[in-house]
XYZ file of N, CA and C in Angstrom:
672
model
N 85.719 -95.590 -93.956
C 86.736 -96.416 -93.309
C 86.055 -97.634 -92.732
N 86.637 -98.811 -92.926
C 86.064 -100.050 -92.435
C 87.030 -100.679 -91.458
N 86.477 -101.469 -90.542
C 87.331 -102.183 -89.607
C 86.613 -103.385 -89.070
N 87.400 -104.293 -88.463
C 86.806 -105.447 -87.805
C 86.430 -105.047 -86.401
N 85.145 -105.093 -86.095
C 84.655 -104.722 -84.787
C 84.063 -105.952 -84.119
N 84.352 -106.132 -82.825
C 83.859 -107.289 -82.100
C 82.420 -107.042 -81.660
N 81.572 -108.016 -81.872
C 80.184 -107.942 -81.462
C 79.863 -109.224 -80.712
N 80.006 -109.173 -79.374
C 79.828 -110.382 -78.604
C 80.952 -111.354 -78.941
N 80.586 -112.599 -79.259
C 81.576 -113.609 -79.609
C 81.790 -113.707 -81.114
N 81.166 -112.823 -81.886
C 81.249 -112.870 -83.338
C 81.950 -111.610 -83.818
N 82.771 -111.739 -84.842
C 83.456 -110.584 -85.409
C 82.875 -110.317 -86.790
N 82.418 -109.081 -87.006
C 81.828 -108.692 -88.271
C 82.512 -107.435 -88.793
N 82.362 -107.207 -90.080
C 82.822 -105.959 -90.671
C 81.745 -104.898 -90.486
N 82.109 -103.792 -89.852
C 81.246 -102.626 -89.736
C 81.974 -101.445 -90.361
N 81.268 -100.663 -91.145
C 81.863 -99.443 -91.671
C 81.646 -98.308 -90.684
N 82.473 -97.291 -90.791
C 82.325 -96.067 -90.017
C 81.571 -95.070 -90.881
N 80.486 -94.506 -90.352
C 79.603 -93.714 -91.208
C 79.102 -92.459 -90.502
N 78.651 -91.520 -91.330
C 77.969 -90.312 -90.855
C 76.459 -90.553 -90.900
N 75.664 -89.693 -90.274
C 74.212 -89.876 -90.271
C 73.591 -89.969 -91.654
N 74.255 -89.396 -92.646
C 73.695 -89.409 -94.000
C 73.597 -90.811 -94.594
N 74.196 -91.814 -93.944
C 74.105 -93.184 -94.440
C 72.682 -93.720 -94.365
N 71.867 -93.151 -93.462
C 70.497 -93.626 -93.259
C 69.621 -93.136 -94.412
N 68.918 -94.048 -95.057
C 68.156 -93.719 -96.258
C 66.766 -93.184 -95.949
N 66.056 -93.832 -95.036
C 64.669 -93.483 -94.753
C 64.558 -92.102 -94.108
N 63.669 -91.264 -94.634
C 63.464 -89.924 -94.075
C 62.996 -90.018 -92.632
N 62.095 -90.942 -92.358
C 61.577 -91.061 -90.995
C 62.649 -91.572 -90.034
N 63.481 -92.486 -90.495
C 64.575 -92.931 -89.634
C 65.586 -91.805 -89.414
N 65.798 -90.977 -90.415
C 66.682 -89.823 -90.226
C 66.116 -88.870 -89.183
N 64.799 -88.687 -89.175
C 64.177 -87.837 -88.160
C 64.410 -88.407 -86.761
N 64.258 -89.715 -86.622
C 64.496 -90.358 -85.330
C 65.953 -90.198 -84.914
N 66.860 -90.383 -85.855
C 68.281 -90.229 -85.569
C 68.621 -88.791 -85.219
N 68.057 -87.823 -85.933
C 68.349 -86.413 -85.651
C 67.923 -86.014 -84.247
N 66.804 -86.541 -83.782
C 66.381 -86.266 -82.407
C 67.397 -86.811 -81.418
N 67.896 -88.018 -81.668
C 68.934 -88.611 -80.809
C 70.201 -87.757 -80.852
N 70.590 -87.302 -82.041
C 71.808 -86.517 -82.189
C 71.726 -85.189 -81.445
N 70.563 -84.561 -81.474
C 70.405 -83.291 -80.748
C 70.640 -83.495 -79.254
N 70.147 -84.599 -78.715
C 70.357 -84.886 -77.294
C 71.817 -85.239 -77.019
N 72.405 -86.019 -77.903
C 73.800 -86.436 -77.720
C 74.751 -85.242 -77.779
N 74.468 -84.283 -78.670
C 75.386 -83.178 -78.929
C 75.532 -82.226 -77.747
N 74.600 -82.244 -76.811
C 74.676 -81.316 -75.678
C 75.966 -81.506 -74.894
N 76.298 -82.752 -74.544
C 77.487 -83.045 -73.748
C 78.290 -84.197 -74.328
N 78.061 -84.508 -75.603
C 78.708 -85.668 -76.216
C 78.491 -86.915 -75.363
N 77.234 -87.109 -74.988
C 76.884 -88.208 -74.094
C 75.601 -88.873 -74.566
N 75.559 -90.188 -74.456
C 74.353 -90.928 -74.822
C 73.195 -90.469 -73.941
N 72.041 -90.120 -74.531
C 70.925 -89.622 -73.731
C 70.212 -90.726 -72.964
N 69.384 -90.314 -72.021
C 68.486 -91.236 -71.324
C 67.214 -91.399 -72.146
N 66.581 -92.535 -72.005
C 65.429 -92.826 -72.853
C 64.259 -91.900 -72.545
N 64.151 -91.444 -71.306
C 63.019 -90.583 -70.964
C 63.121 -89.210 -71.631
N 64.331 -88.842 -72.075
C 64.518 -87.565 -72.766
C 64.105 -87.632 -74.231
N 63.967 -88.821 -74.752
C 63.803 -89.022 -76.190
C 62.326 -88.920 -76.564
N 61.965 -87.802 -77.178
C 60.570 -87.550 -77.541
C 60.506 -86.954 -78.942
N 60.765 -87.764 -79.958
C 60.727 -87.242 -81.335
C 59.323 -86.844 -81.745
N 59.243 -85.926 -82.696
C 57.950 -85.500 -83.218
C 57.283 -86.654 -83.966
N 55.972 -86.686 -83.929
C 55.167 -87.685 -84.646
C 55.560 -89.115 -84.295
N 55.941 -89.316 -83.017
C 56.351 -90.652 -82.592
C 55.239 -91.676 -82.787
N 53.995 -91.240 -82.572
C 52.863 -92.171 -82.706
C 52.797 -92.777 -84.106
N 53.199 -92.003 -85.109
C 53.157 -92.494 -86.486
C 54.180 -93.600 -86.735
N 55.189 -93.681 -85.875
C 56.280 -94.637 -86.084
C 56.176 -95.881 -85.213
N 55.254 -95.900 -84.265
C 55.238 -96.969 -83.268
C 55.114 -98.358 -83.878
N 54.418 -98.473 -85.013
C 54.248 -99.794 -85.617
C 55.562 -100.351 -86.167
N 56.571 -99.478 -86.334
C 57.867 -99.911 -86.860
C 58.970 -99.850 -85.806
N 58.612 -99.618 -84.545
C 59.608 -99.489 -83.479
C 59.514 -100.659 -82.504
N 60.679 -101.061 -81.999
C 60.744 -102.033 -80.913
C 61.636 -101.451 -79.819
N 61.153 -101.497 -78.576
C 61.908 -101.035 -77.421
C 62.478 -102.258 -76.695
N 63.750 -102.141 -76.278
C 64.399 -103.220 -75.554
C 65.016 -102.683 -74.261
N 65.028 -103.498 -73.225
C 65.886 -103.242 -72.076
C 67.149 -104.076 -72.250
N 68.253 -103.581 -71.691
C 69.550 -104.232 -71.858
C 70.110 -104.585 -70.492
N 70.456 -105.865 -70.312
C 71.136 -106.340 -69.111
C 72.577 -106.637 -69.497
N 73.489 -105.802 -69.011
C 74.905 -105.951 -69.371
C 75.711 -106.643 -68.291
N 75.046 -107.267 -67.321
C 75.771 -107.913 -66.228
C 76.470 -109.188 -66.687
N 75.961 -109.810 -67.743
C 76.583 -111.023 -68.277
C 77.649 -110.637 -69.306
N 78.564 -111.570 -69.644
C 79.586 -111.259 -70.657
C 78.989 -110.822 -71.988
N 77.852 -111.399 -72.358
C 77.140 -110.996 -73.565
C 75.849 -110.297 -73.167
N 75.602 -109.068 -73.629
C 74.382 -108.353 -73.244
C 73.130 -109.158 -73.571
N 72.123 -109.019 -72.703
C 70.846 -109.687 -72.904
C 69.791 -108.609 -73.162
N 69.166 -108.671 -74.316
C 68.161 -107.689 -74.700
C 66.781 -108.328 -74.610
N 65.894 -107.663 -73.887
C 64.531 -108.160 -73.704
C 63.549 -107.224 -74.390
N 62.666 -107.770 -75.195
C 61.663 -106.979 -75.913
C 60.651 -106.429 -74.902
N 60.445 -105.113 -74.918
C 59.486 -104.476 -74.018
C 58.235 -104.016 -74.749
N 58.333 -103.718 -76.008
C 57.157 -103.374 -76.803
C 57.482 -103.734 -78.235
N 56.457 -103.935 -79.007
C 56.687 -104.449 -80.348
C 55.647 -103.930 -81.309
N 56.096 -103.422 -82.453
C 55.178 -102.924 -83.461
C 54.434 -104.038 -84.149
N 53.211 -103.769 -84.557
C 52.390 -104.808 -85.167
C 52.948 -105.267 -86.508
N 53.525 -104.359 -87.294
C 54.091 -104.763 -88.579
C 55.264 -105.711 -88.380
N 56.073 -105.455 -87.371
C 57.234 -106.300 -87.133
C 56.809 -107.663 -86.611
N 55.755 -107.690 -85.811
C 55.226 -108.978 -85.351
C 54.835 -109.837 -86.539
N 54.228 -109.225 -87.545
C 53.828 -109.976 -88.733
C 55.048 -110.491 -89.486
N 56.118 -109.693 -89.533
C 57.318 -110.115 -90.246
C 57.955 -111.340 -89.602
N 57.888 -111.410 -88.272
C 58.495 -112.536 -87.570
C 57.501 -113.650 -87.266
N 56.223 -113.384 -87.478
C 55.236 -114.439 -87.337
C 54.584 -114.559 -85.980
N 55.055 -113.806 -84.984
C 54.433 -113.869 -83.654
C 54.925 -112.687 -82.821
N 54.224 -112.402 -81.744
C 54.609 -111.321 -80.844
C 55.690 -111.811 -79.890
N 56.366 -110.859 -79.220
C 57.485 -111.283 -78.388
C 57.723 -110.444 -77.152
N 56.741 -109.683 -76.694
C 56.962 -108.840 -75.523
C 57.352 -109.692 -74.315
N 58.428 -109.253 -73.644
C 58.929 -109.967 -72.482
C 59.892 -111.094 -72.799
N 60.181 -111.306 -74.082
C 61.042 -112.406 -74.521
C 62.432 -111.869 -74.854
N 63.463 -112.644 -74.536
C 64.814 -112.277 -74.948
C 64.893 -112.252 -76.472
N 65.604 -111.262 -77.010
C 65.649 -111.094 -78.454
C 66.222 -112.320 -79.153
N 67.293 -112.899 -78.613
C 67.887 -114.054 -79.285
C 66.952 -115.255 -79.286
N 66.135 -115.414 -78.236
C 65.130 -116.488 -78.239
C 64.029 -116.194 -79.250
N 63.671 -114.924 -79.369
C 62.569 -114.537 -80.250
C 62.910 -114.791 -81.722
N 64.119 -114.421 -82.135
C 64.461 -114.568 -83.552
C 64.889 -115.986 -83.898
N 65.353 -116.752 -82.911
C 65.721 -118.135 -83.152
C 67.161 -118.307 -83.617
N 67.713 -119.515 -83.437
C 69.137 -119.755 -83.715
C 69.526 -119.523 -85.166
N 68.593 -119.668 -86.082
C 68.905 -119.479 -87.503
C 69.299 -118.046 -87.813
N 68.652 -117.068 -87.154
C 68.911 -115.660 -87.442
C 69.881 -114.999 -86.460
N 70.172 -115.661 -85.346
C 71.037 -115.056 -84.330
C 72.361 -114.555 -84.903
N 73.087 -115.333 -85.733
C 74.382 -114.838 -86.233
C 74.270 -113.600 -87.120
N 73.084 -113.355 -87.696
C 72.899 -112.206 -88.586
C 72.385 -110.977 -87.842
N 71.684 -111.191 -86.735
C 70.987 -110.102 -86.058
C 71.688 -109.656 -84.776
N 72.025 -110.597 -83.900
C 72.498 -110.224 -82.573
C 73.794 -109.420 -82.577
N 74.788 -109.722 -83.442
C 76.012 -108.911 -83.409
C 75.774 -107.428 -83.660
N 74.730 -107.098 -84.408
C 74.431 -105.693 -84.683
C 73.970 -104.995 -83.406
N 73.145 -105.678 -82.625
C 72.700 -105.131 -81.341
C 73.860 -105.057 -80.351
N 74.696 -106.096 -80.316
C 75.828 -106.089 -79.395
C 76.767 -104.921 -79.692
N 76.946 -104.618 -80.974
C 77.831 -103.507 -81.338
C 77.256 -102.179 -80.887
N 75.943 -102.012 -81.018
C 75.283 -100.784 -80.562
C 75.488 -100.595 -79.060
N 75.331 -101.673 -78.292
C 75.496 -101.597 -76.837
C 76.954 -101.343 -76.485
N 77.878 -102.049 -77.133
C 79.294 -101.917 -76.811
C 79.837 -100.528 -77.142
N 79.412 -99.968 -78.268
C 79.928 -98.668 -78.697
C 79.134 -97.506 -78.116
N 77.894 -97.739 -77.717
C 77.066 -96.638 -77.253
C 76.805 -95.631 -78.346
N 76.641 -96.121 -79.582
C 76.424 -95.275 -80.750
C 75.346 -95.894 -81.636
N 74.683 -95.079 -82.457
C 73.697 -95.636 -83.390
C 74.362 -96.596 -84.375
N 73.644 -97.635 -84.709
C 74.110 -98.614 -85.694
C 73.017 -98.783 -86.744
N 73.426 -98.772 -88.003
C 72.487 -98.875 -89.126
C 72.891 -100.059 -89.983
N 71.912 -100.851 -90.378
C 72.205 -102.009 -91.222
C 71.121 -102.174 -92.272
N 71.524 -102.756 -93.388
C 70.596 -103.066 -94.477
C 70.882 -104.494 -94.927
N 69.828 -105.279 -95.069
C 69.965 -106.640 -95.586
C 68.816 -106.908 -96.541
N 69.084 -107.709 -97.542
C 68.025 -108.153 -98.452
C 67.434 -109.463 -97.929
N 66.107 -109.526 -97.918
C 65.404 -110.755 -97.567
C 64.370 -111.022 -98.657
N 63.935 -112.271 -98.768
C 62.941 -112.646 -99.772
C 61.605 -112.892 -99.093
N 60.524 -112.329 -99.672
C 59.207 -112.647 -99.125
C 58.790 -114.039 -99.600
N 57.600 -114.482 -99.205
C 57.201 -115.859 -99.495
C 57.004 -116.106 -100.985
N 56.956 -115.022 -101.779
C 56.830 -115.161 -103.230
C 58.161 -114.944 -103.951
N 59.234 -114.790 -103.188
C 60.549 -114.629 -103.786
C 60.927 -113.219 -104.160
N 60.091 -112.237 -103.813
C 60.440 -110.850 -104.108
C 61.479 -110.351 -103.109
N 62.464 -109.592 -103.603
C 63.553 -109.098 -102.763
C 63.094 -107.850 -102.011
N 63.253 -107.893 -100.698
C 62.834 -106.790 -99.828
C 64.052 -106.291 -99.050
N 64.296 -104.981 -99.087
C 65.372 -104.381 -98.290
C 64.871 -104.175 -96.859
N 65.619 -104.702 -95.911
C 65.259 -104.628 -94.494
C 66.258 -103.677 -93.828
N 65.780 -102.470 -93.489
C 66.651 -101.418 -92.968
C 66.426 -101.276 -91.462
N 67.508 -101.396 -90.697
C 67.420 -101.384 -89.235
C 68.285 -100.258 -88.683
N 67.681 -99.374 -87.879
C 68.409 -98.322 -87.164
C 68.279 -98.585 -85.671
N 69.415 -98.722 -84.988
C 69.436 -98.950 -83.544
C 69.948 -97.703 -82.836
N 69.222 -97.275 -81.812
C 69.593 -96.103 -81.022
C 69.780 -96.519 -79.562
N 70.957 -96.257 -78.969
C 71.209 -96.637 -77.573
C 70.825 -95.531 -76.596
N 70.492 -95.931 -75.372
C 70.156 -94.983 -74.308
C 70.776 -95.493 -73.010
N 71.221 -94.528 -72.163
C 71.957 -94.916 -70.968
C 71.286 -94.434 -69.690
N 71.617 -95.118 -68.620
C 71.282 -94.711 -67.258
C 72.516 -94.941 -66.403
N 72.974 -93.904 -65.684
C 74.154 -94.008 -64.822
C 75.366 -94.549 -65.572
N 75.518 -94.112 -66.816
C 76.703 -94.464 -67.573
C 76.671 -95.831 -68.236
N 75.574 -96.563 -68.135
C 75.462 -97.878 -68.754
C 74.327 -97.872 -69.774
N 74.535 -98.553 -70.896
C 73.481 -98.675 -71.889
C 72.417 -99.616 -71.345
N 71.241 -99.068 -71.106
C 70.160 -99.840 -70.487
C 68.970 -100.047 -71.421
N 68.905 -99.272 -72.497
C 67.790 -99.392 -73.433
C 68.313 -99.237 -74.866
N 67.627 -99.884 -75.773
C 67.860 -99.715 -77.207
C 66.494 -99.605 -77.878
N 66.372 -98.658 -78.801
C 65.183 -98.568 -79.645
C 65.594 -98.939 -81.062
N 64.839 -99.846 -81.661
C 65.086 -100.260 -83.040
C 63.969 -99.746 -83.932
N 64.356 -99.067 -85.021
C 63.417 -98.680 -86.070
C 63.662 -99.607 -87.249
N 62.622 -100.301 -87.691
C 62.740 -101.313 -88.736
C 61.863 -100.928 -89.917
N 62.486 -100.784 -91.087
C 61.772 -100.391 -92.297
C 61.986 -101.451 -93.375
N 60.969 -101.639 -94.189
C 61.058 -102.580 -95.305
C 60.696 -101.861 -96.595
N 61.424 -102.227 -97.667
C 61.223 -101.552 -98.952
C 61.471 -102.549 -100.075
N 60.593 -102.529 -101.060
C 60.732 -103.413 -102.214
C 60.693 -102.572 -103.478
N 61.739 -102.669 -104.301
C 61.795 -101.874 -105.531
C 60.695 -102.270 -106.508
N 60.209 -103.485 -106.397
C 59.150 -103.947 -107.291
C 57.762 -103.500 -106.847
N 57.706 -102.769 -105.740
C 56.409 -102.306 -105.251
C 55.953 -103.138 -104.063
N 54.788 -103.750 -104.189
C 54.206 -104.485 -103.086
C 54.970 -105.757 -102.755
N 54.837 -106.197 -101.500
C 55.439 -107.451 -101.060
C 54.627 -107.969 -99.887
N 54.864 -109.207 -99.514
C 54.134 -109.826 -98.413
C 54.996 -109.767 -97.152
N 54.524 -108.987 -96.157
C 55.308 -108.852 -94.933
C 55.082 -110.021 -93.978
N 53.980 -110.731 -94.115
C 53.694 -111.846 -93.213
C 54.803 -112.889 -93.309
N 55.367 -113.227 -92.145
C 56.444 -114.216 -92.056
C 57.640 -113.872 -92.952
N 57.877 -112.574 -93.145
C 58.965 -112.150 -94.019
C 60.308 -112.714 -93.557
N 60.523 -112.746 -92.228
C 61.799 -113.206 -91.708
C 61.848 -114.718 -91.500
N 60.723 -115.395 -91.728
C 60.678 -116.839 -91.472
C 60.018 -117.621 -92.600
N 59.624 -116.943 -93.670
C 58.759 -117.577 -94.648
C 59.434 -118.492 -95.639
N 60.760 -118.498 -95.698
C 61.435 -119.385 -96.643
C 62.815 -119.729 -96.099
N 63.541 -120.522 -96.846
C 64.832 -121.010 -96.365
C 65.978 -120.048 -96.646
N 65.737 -119.007 -97.427
C 66.807 -118.069 -97.768
C 67.140 -117.191 -96.564
N 68.403 -117.128 -96.195
C 68.840 -116.302 -95.083
C 69.007 -114.850 -95.535
N 68.973 -113.903 -94.589
C 69.219 -112.498 -94.970
C 70.582 -112.344 -95.624
N 70.648 -111.430 -96.582
C 71.896 -111.160 -97.290
C 72.360 -109.746 -96.919
N 73.302 -109.629 -95.979
C 73.734 -108.314 -95.507
C 74.311 -107.463 -96.627
N 73.875 -106.210 -96.688
C 74.377 -105.243 -97.661
C 75.216 -104.149 -97.003
N 74.887 -103.835 -95.757
C 75.577 -102.739 -95.075
C 75.439 -102.931 -93.573
N 76.551 -102.741 -92.859
C 76.540 -102.640 -91.397
C 77.416 -101.445 -91.046
N 76.858 -100.438 -90.406
C 77.603 -99.207 -90.159
C 77.373 -98.711 -88.736
N 78.472 -98.337 -88.089
C 78.404 -97.609 -86.821
C 78.427 -96.132 -87.158
N 77.435 -95.396 -86.702
C 77.380 -93.953 -86.980
C 78.217 -93.242 -85.928
N 79.473 -92.990 -86.290
C 80.420 -92.396 -85.346
C 81.082 -91.133 -85.903
N 80.584 -90.609 -87.026
C 81.106 -89.375 -87.620
C 79.997 -88.315 -87.635
N 80.416 -87.045 -87.520
C 79.468 -85.918 -87.607
C 78.300 -86.112 -86.651
N 78.624 -86.363 -85.384
C 77.571 -86.638 -84.398
C 76.969 -85.342 -83.864
N 76.336 -84.624 -84.774
C 75.605 -83.415 -84.424
C 74.484 -83.275 -85.432
N 73.531 -82.448 -85.095
C 72.440 -82.177 -86.037
C 72.318 -80.680 -86.196
N 72.493 -80.199 -87.445
C 72.332 -78.779 -87.746
C 71.044 -78.612 -88.531
N 70.138 -77.851 -87.978
C 68.854 -77.645 -88.650
C 69.085 -76.970 -89.995
N 68.406 -77.391 -91.039
C 68.604 -76.778 -92.357
C 68.192 -75.316 -92.350
N 68.965 -74.489 -93.074
C 68.601 -73.085 -93.201
C 69.009 -72.218 -92.041
N 69.727 -72.806 -91.073
C 70.167 -72.043 -89.914
C 71.660 -71.798 -89.991
N 72.148 -70.703 -89.389
C 73.579 -70.434 -89.287
C 74.027 -70.898 -87.920
N 75.016 -71.786 -87.895
C 75.455 -72.344 -86.622
C 76.242 -71.314 -85.828
N 76.270 -71.522 -84.503
C 77.056 -70.665 -83.626
C 78.512 -70.724 -84.012
N 79.197 -69.585 -83.885
C 80.625 -69.446 -84.179
C 80.915 -69.404 -85.670
N 79.909 -69.481 -86.530
C 80.141 -69.247 -87.950
C 80.425 -67.751 -88.149
N 81.254 -67.461 -89.149
C 81.616 -66.077 -89.421
C 80.866 -65.602 -90.649
N 80.238 -64.446 -90.531
C 79.499 -63.850 -91.643
C 80.192 -62.561 -92.041
N 80.521 -62.426 -93.325
C 81.164 -61.205 -93.819
C 80.219 -60.508 -94.776
N 79.953 -59.246 -94.518
C 79.099 -58.455 -95.389
C 79.962 -57.797 -96.461
N 79.545 -57.963 -97.705
C 80.326 -57.465 -98.837
C 80.269 -55.940 -98.882
N 81.429 -55.349 -99.253
C 81.508 -53.898 -99.387
C 80.532 -53.375 -100.429
N 79.850 -52.319 -100.090
C 79.039 -51.573 -101.034
C 79.448 -50.107 -100.914
N 79.182 -49.323 -101.945
C 79.582 -47.909 -101.883
C 79.042 -47.236 -100.630
N 79.962 -46.635 -99.873
C 79.568 -45.903 -98.683
C 79.301 -46.771 -97.479
N 79.543 -48.099 -97.611
C 79.289 -49.012 -96.493
C 80.593 -49.690 -96.124
N 80.945 -49.706 -94.837
C 82.178 -50.321 -94.353
C 81.966 -51.826 -94.205
N 82.987 -52.583 -94.651
C 82.916 -54.037 -94.491
C 82.936 -54.375 -93.000
N 82.093 -55.321 -92.602
C 82.011 -55.695 -91.199
C 81.968 -57.215 -91.089
N 82.761 -57.742 -90.184
C 82.752 -59.185 -89.932
C 82.162 -59.425 -88.553
N 81.195 -60.328 -88.505
C 80.502 -60.629 -87.239
C 80.644 -62.107 -86.970
N 81.042 -62.438 -85.747
C 81.078 -63.839 -85.328
C 79.815 -64.124 -84.518
N 79.073 -65.131 -84.946
C 77.836 -65.463 -84.266
C 78.079 -66.462 -83.157
N 77.634 -66.143 -81.958
C 77.825 -67.018 -80.795
C 76.480 -67.295 -80.129
């Protein structure tokens, strides 16, 4: 299902999606950790609770932001930045407002996605094609996870992945290296199936029926 969702002063098309929309296995792991915390009380978790496994392996692709929602448009400030992402944008940005960091050329493509994550308090996933400095097409996959304090979204973590079907590509200045703007392929709010069921497990309240065998009475057990 698709709809027009407001993101700050810009209106974009966002689809409604389940967690399975996320392609990257590592991003799915990050999302599943968020979902486990959310599922406890159907509430956005606090950032201090978020401790996914093998987090150190992902730090080069993660950016942490603080969110100031006191203004009509949320202000996101970069608090930490992965080295790979710094190379893609051409410089580091800790302590800088996100819209200043990416520049006016990219603001209409990037900021509405963050605004939607803050406004909805839900994960947002997007995919856009960008060209490296040699013209190779690179898929830029962004997963945003919101975190709250006292009922307000105060932090966002972004996981940023790049993939090229042709194999290798040049990440240096990927987002600034040529005049071609990003070409959006997908913008999705993850608002369906907001739970995580571990594979191979039987969920609580599932009903198990044992098949009749000679001399054995059929028994139905509800697992709680």
